[in-house]
Coordinates of C-alpha atoms in Angstrom, one line a residue:
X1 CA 69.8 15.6 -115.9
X2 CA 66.9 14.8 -117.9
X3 CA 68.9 11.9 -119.9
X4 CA 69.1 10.6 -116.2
X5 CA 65.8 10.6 -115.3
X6 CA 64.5 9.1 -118.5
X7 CA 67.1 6.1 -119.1
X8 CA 67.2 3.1 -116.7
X9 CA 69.6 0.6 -117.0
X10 CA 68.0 -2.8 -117.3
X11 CA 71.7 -4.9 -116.2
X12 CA 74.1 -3.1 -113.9
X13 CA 76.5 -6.0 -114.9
X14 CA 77.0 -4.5 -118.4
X15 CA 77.7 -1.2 -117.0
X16 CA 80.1 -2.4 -114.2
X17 CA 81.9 -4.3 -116.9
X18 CA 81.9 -1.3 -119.1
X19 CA 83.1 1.2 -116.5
X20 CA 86.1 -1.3 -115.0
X21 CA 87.5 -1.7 -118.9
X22 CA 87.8 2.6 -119.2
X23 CA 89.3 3.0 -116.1
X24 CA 92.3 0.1 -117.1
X25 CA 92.4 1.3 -120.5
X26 CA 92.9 5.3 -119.2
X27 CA 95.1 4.3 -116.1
X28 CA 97.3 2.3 -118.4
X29 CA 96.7 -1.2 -116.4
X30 CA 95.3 -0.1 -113.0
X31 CA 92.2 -2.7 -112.1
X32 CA 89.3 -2.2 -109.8
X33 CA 86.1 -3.8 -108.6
X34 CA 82.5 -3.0 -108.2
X35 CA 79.8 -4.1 -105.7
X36 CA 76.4 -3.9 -107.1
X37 CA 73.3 -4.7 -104.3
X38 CA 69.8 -4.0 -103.8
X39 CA 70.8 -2.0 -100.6
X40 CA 73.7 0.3 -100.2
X41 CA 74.7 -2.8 -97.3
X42 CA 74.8 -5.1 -99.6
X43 CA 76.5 -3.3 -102.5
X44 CA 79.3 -2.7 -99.8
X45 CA 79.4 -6.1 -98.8
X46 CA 79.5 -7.0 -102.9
X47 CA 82.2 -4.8 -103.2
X48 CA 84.1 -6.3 -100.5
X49 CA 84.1 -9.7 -102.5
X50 CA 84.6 -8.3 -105.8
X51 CA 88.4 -7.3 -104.7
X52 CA 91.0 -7.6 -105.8
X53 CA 89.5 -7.1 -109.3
X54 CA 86.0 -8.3 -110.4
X55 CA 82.4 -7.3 -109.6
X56 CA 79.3 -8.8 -107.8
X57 CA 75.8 -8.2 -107.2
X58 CA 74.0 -9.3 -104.6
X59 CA 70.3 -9.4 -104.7
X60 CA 69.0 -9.4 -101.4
X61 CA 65.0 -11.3 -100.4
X62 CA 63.6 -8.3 -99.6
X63 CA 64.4 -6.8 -102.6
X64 CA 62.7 -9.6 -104.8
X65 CA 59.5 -9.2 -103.4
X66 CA 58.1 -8.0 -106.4
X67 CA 59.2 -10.2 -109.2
X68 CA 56.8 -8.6 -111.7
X69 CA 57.9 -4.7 -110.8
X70 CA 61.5 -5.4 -109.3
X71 CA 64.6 -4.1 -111.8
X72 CA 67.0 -6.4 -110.3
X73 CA 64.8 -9.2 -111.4
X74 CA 64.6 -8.3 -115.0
X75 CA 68.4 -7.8 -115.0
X76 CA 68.9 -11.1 -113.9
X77 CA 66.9 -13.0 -116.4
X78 CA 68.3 -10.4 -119.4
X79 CA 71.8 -11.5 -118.1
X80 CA 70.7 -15.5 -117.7
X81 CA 67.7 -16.6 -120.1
X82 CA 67.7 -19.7 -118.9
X83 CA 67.0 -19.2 -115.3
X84 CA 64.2 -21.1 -113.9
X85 CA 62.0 -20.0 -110.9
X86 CA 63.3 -22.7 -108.9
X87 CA 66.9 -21.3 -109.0
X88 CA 65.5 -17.5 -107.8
X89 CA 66.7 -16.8 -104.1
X90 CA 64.6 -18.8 -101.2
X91 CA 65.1 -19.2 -97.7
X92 CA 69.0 -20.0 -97.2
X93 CA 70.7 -21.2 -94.0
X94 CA 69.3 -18.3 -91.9
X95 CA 65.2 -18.1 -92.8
X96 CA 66.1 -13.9 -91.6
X97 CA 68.7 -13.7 -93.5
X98 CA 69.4 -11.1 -96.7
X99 CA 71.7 -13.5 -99.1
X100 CA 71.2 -16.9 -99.7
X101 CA 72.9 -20.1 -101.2
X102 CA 76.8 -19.3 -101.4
X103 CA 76.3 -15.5 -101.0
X104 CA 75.0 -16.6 -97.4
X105 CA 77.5 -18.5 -96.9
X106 CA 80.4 -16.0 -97.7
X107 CA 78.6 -13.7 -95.2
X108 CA 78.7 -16.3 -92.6
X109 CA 82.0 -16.8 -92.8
X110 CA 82.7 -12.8 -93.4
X111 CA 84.6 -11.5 -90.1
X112 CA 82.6 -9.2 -88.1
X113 CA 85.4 -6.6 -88.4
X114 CA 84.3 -6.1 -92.0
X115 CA 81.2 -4.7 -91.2
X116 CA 80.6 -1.3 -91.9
X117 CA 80.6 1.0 -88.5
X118 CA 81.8 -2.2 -86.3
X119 CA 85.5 -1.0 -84.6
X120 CA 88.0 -2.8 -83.1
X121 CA 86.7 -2.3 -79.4
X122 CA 82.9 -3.7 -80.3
X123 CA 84.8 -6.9 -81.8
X124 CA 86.8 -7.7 -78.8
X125 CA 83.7 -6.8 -76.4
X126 CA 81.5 -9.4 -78.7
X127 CA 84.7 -12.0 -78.6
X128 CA 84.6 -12.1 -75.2
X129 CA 81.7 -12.4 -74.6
X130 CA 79.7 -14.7 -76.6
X131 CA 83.1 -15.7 -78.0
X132 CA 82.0 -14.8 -81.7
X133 CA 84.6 -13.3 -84.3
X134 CA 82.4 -13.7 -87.8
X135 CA 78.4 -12.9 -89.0
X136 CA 77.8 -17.0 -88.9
X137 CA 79.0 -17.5 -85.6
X138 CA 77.1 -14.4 -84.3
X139 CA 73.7 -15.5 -85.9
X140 CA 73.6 -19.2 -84.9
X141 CA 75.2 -18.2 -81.0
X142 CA 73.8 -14.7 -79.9
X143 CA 70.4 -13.3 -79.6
X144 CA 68.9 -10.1 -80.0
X145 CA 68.0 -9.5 -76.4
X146 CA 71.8 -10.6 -75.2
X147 CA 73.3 -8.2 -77.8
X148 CA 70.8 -5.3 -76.6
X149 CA 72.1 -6.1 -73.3
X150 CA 75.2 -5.6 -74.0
X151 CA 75.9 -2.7 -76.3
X152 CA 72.4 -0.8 -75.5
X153 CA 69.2 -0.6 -78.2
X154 CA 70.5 1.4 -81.1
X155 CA 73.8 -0.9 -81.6
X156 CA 72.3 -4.3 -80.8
X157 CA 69.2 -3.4 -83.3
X158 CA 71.7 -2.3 -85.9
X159 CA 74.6 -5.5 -85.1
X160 CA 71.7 -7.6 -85.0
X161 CA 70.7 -7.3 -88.8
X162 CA 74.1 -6.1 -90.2
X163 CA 75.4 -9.7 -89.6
X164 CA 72.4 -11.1 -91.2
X165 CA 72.9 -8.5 -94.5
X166 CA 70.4 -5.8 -93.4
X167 CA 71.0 -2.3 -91.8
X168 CA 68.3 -0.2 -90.4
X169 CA 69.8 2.7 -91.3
X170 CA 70.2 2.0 -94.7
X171 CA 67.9 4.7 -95.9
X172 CA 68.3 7.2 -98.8
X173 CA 66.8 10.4 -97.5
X174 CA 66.3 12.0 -100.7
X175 CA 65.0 14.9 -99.3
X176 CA 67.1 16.2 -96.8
X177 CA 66.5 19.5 -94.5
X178 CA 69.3 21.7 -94.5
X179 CA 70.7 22.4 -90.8
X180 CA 73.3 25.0 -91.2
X181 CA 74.2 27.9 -93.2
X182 CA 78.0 29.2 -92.4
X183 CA 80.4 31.9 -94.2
X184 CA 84.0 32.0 -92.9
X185 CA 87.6 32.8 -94.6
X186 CA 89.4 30.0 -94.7
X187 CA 92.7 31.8 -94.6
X188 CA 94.7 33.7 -92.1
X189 CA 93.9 37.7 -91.9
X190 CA 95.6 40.2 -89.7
X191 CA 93.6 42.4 -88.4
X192 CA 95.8 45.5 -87.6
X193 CA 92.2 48.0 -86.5
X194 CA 89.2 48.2 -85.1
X195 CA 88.1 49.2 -88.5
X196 CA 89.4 46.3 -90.1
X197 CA 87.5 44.3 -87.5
X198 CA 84.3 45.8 -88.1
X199 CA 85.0 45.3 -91.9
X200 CA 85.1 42.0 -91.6
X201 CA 82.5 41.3 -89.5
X202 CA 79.7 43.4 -91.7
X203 CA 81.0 41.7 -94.9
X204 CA 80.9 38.1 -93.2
X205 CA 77.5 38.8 -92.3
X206 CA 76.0 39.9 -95.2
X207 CA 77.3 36.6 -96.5
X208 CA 75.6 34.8 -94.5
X209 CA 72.5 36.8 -94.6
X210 CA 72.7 36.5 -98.6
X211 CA 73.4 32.5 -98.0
X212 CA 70.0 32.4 -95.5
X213 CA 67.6 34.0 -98.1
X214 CA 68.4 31.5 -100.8
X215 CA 69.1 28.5 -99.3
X216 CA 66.8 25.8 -100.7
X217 CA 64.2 24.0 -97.9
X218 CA 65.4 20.7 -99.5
X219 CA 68.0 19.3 -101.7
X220 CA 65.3 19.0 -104.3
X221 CA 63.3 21.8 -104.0
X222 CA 63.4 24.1 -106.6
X223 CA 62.0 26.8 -104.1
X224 CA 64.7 28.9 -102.3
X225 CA 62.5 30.0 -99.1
X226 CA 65.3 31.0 -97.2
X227 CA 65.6 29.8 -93.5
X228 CA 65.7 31.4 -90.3
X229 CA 69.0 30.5 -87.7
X230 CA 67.8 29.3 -83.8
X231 CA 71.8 29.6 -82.7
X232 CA 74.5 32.0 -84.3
X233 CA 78.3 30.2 -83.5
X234 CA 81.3 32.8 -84.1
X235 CA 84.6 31.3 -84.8
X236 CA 87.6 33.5 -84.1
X237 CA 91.3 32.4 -84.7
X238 CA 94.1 34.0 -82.7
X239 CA 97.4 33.5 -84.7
X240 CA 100.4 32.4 -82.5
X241 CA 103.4 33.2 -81.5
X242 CA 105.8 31.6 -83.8
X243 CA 103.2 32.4 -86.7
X244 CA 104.1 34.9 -89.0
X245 CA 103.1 38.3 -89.2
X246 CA 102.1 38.3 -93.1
X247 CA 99.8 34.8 -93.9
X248 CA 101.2 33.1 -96.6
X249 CA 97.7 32.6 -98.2
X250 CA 96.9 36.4 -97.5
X251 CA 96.0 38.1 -100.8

């Protein structure tokens, strides 16, 4: 952990490379690809053009802001030293757009399909209506009002940027609150008594009880606080007719 936190890795390139050559030396042959982005979008969207077997990055405007502070930056000029300031990413085809130059262009023509969270049923609702099947034709053709009017606020926001490289949601909640605290077996017990029913219940819930008291606050707190439960759901599994008497996982 605190090799992690004191090592950065100047060129992602060198360790995609790196990481693709193990995994076809220890399969034996088997290739794979790797998406590198300055979003988790846009590494998807890399990773998508990587296949069959290669790797990409894309470095998106909004994460160049910064040339002086921004990692992606000095990764670029360590992997090209000859790169001048005129050939750094500027307004493409689409001034909104993430990608420019060719990497905008391969998202223009990308289907709309291939977006992450866009099903079948929103790509035949947008086909027939603005008849639109890829990002491109859904930039240039469809506004955000007319795609807010058709699939509500929440999705038209969100299918608005994703075809332009963006998502909304695309947020790294590094500290996130914990919501539930369960305990339940997993496999099949028969209870044959009241006893045995009351058994299980005071053992399940002092597992729990023991679980509440040191759960953390956050992922990264270090301070177990414990947490206090607003709804308690019980779970109980009847076994069926055809089932055996004796579960086969039953130790």
């Amino acid at each position: 952990q605190e090799a992690c936190l004191t090592q950065r890795i100047v060129n992602p390139l060198l360790l995609g490379s790196r990481l693709r050559s193990l995994v076809e030396e220890r399969t034996g042959g088997c290739t794979s690809s790797i998406g590198f982005g300055s979003s988790k979008l846009l590494a998807r969207l890399a990773t998508k053009k990587a296949k069959p077997n290669g790797q990409v990055w894309f470095l998106g405007v909004s994460g160049d802001q910064n040339p002086g502070n921004c990692a992606w930056r000095w990764a670029i000029e360590e992997l090209n030293s000859s790169i001048s300031d005129t050939s750094l990413p500027t307004a493409g085809l689409y001034s909104d757009c993430e990608l420019t130059g060719s990497d905008a262009e391969w998202l223009s023509d990308l289907p709309l399909q291939e977006l992450p969270g866009i099903g079948r049923v929103l790509v035949v609702k947008l086909a027939t209506a603005f008849n639109v099947t890829t990002c491109g034709e859904l930039m240039r053709g469809v506004t955000r009002g007319q795609l807010i009017d058709l699939v509500g606020q929440k999705t038209g926001e969100r299918l608005y940027w994703l075809c332009r490289g963006r998502d909304p949601c695309d947020q790294l909640h590094v500290q996130k609150p914990c919501k539930s605290v369960s305990a339940c077996m997993n496999y099949g017990i028969r209870l044959q008594t009241l006893a045995d029913m009351e058994k299980l219940v005071r053992s399940l819930t002092t597992e729990l009880v023991s679980r509440m008291s040191n759960t953390k606050l956050t992922q990264d707190s270090s301070v177990r606080g414990g947490v206090q439960g607003q709804n308690l759901t019980v779970r109980v599994f009847i076994r069926a007719p055809n089932a055996p008497q004796e579960s086969a996982k039953f130790m």
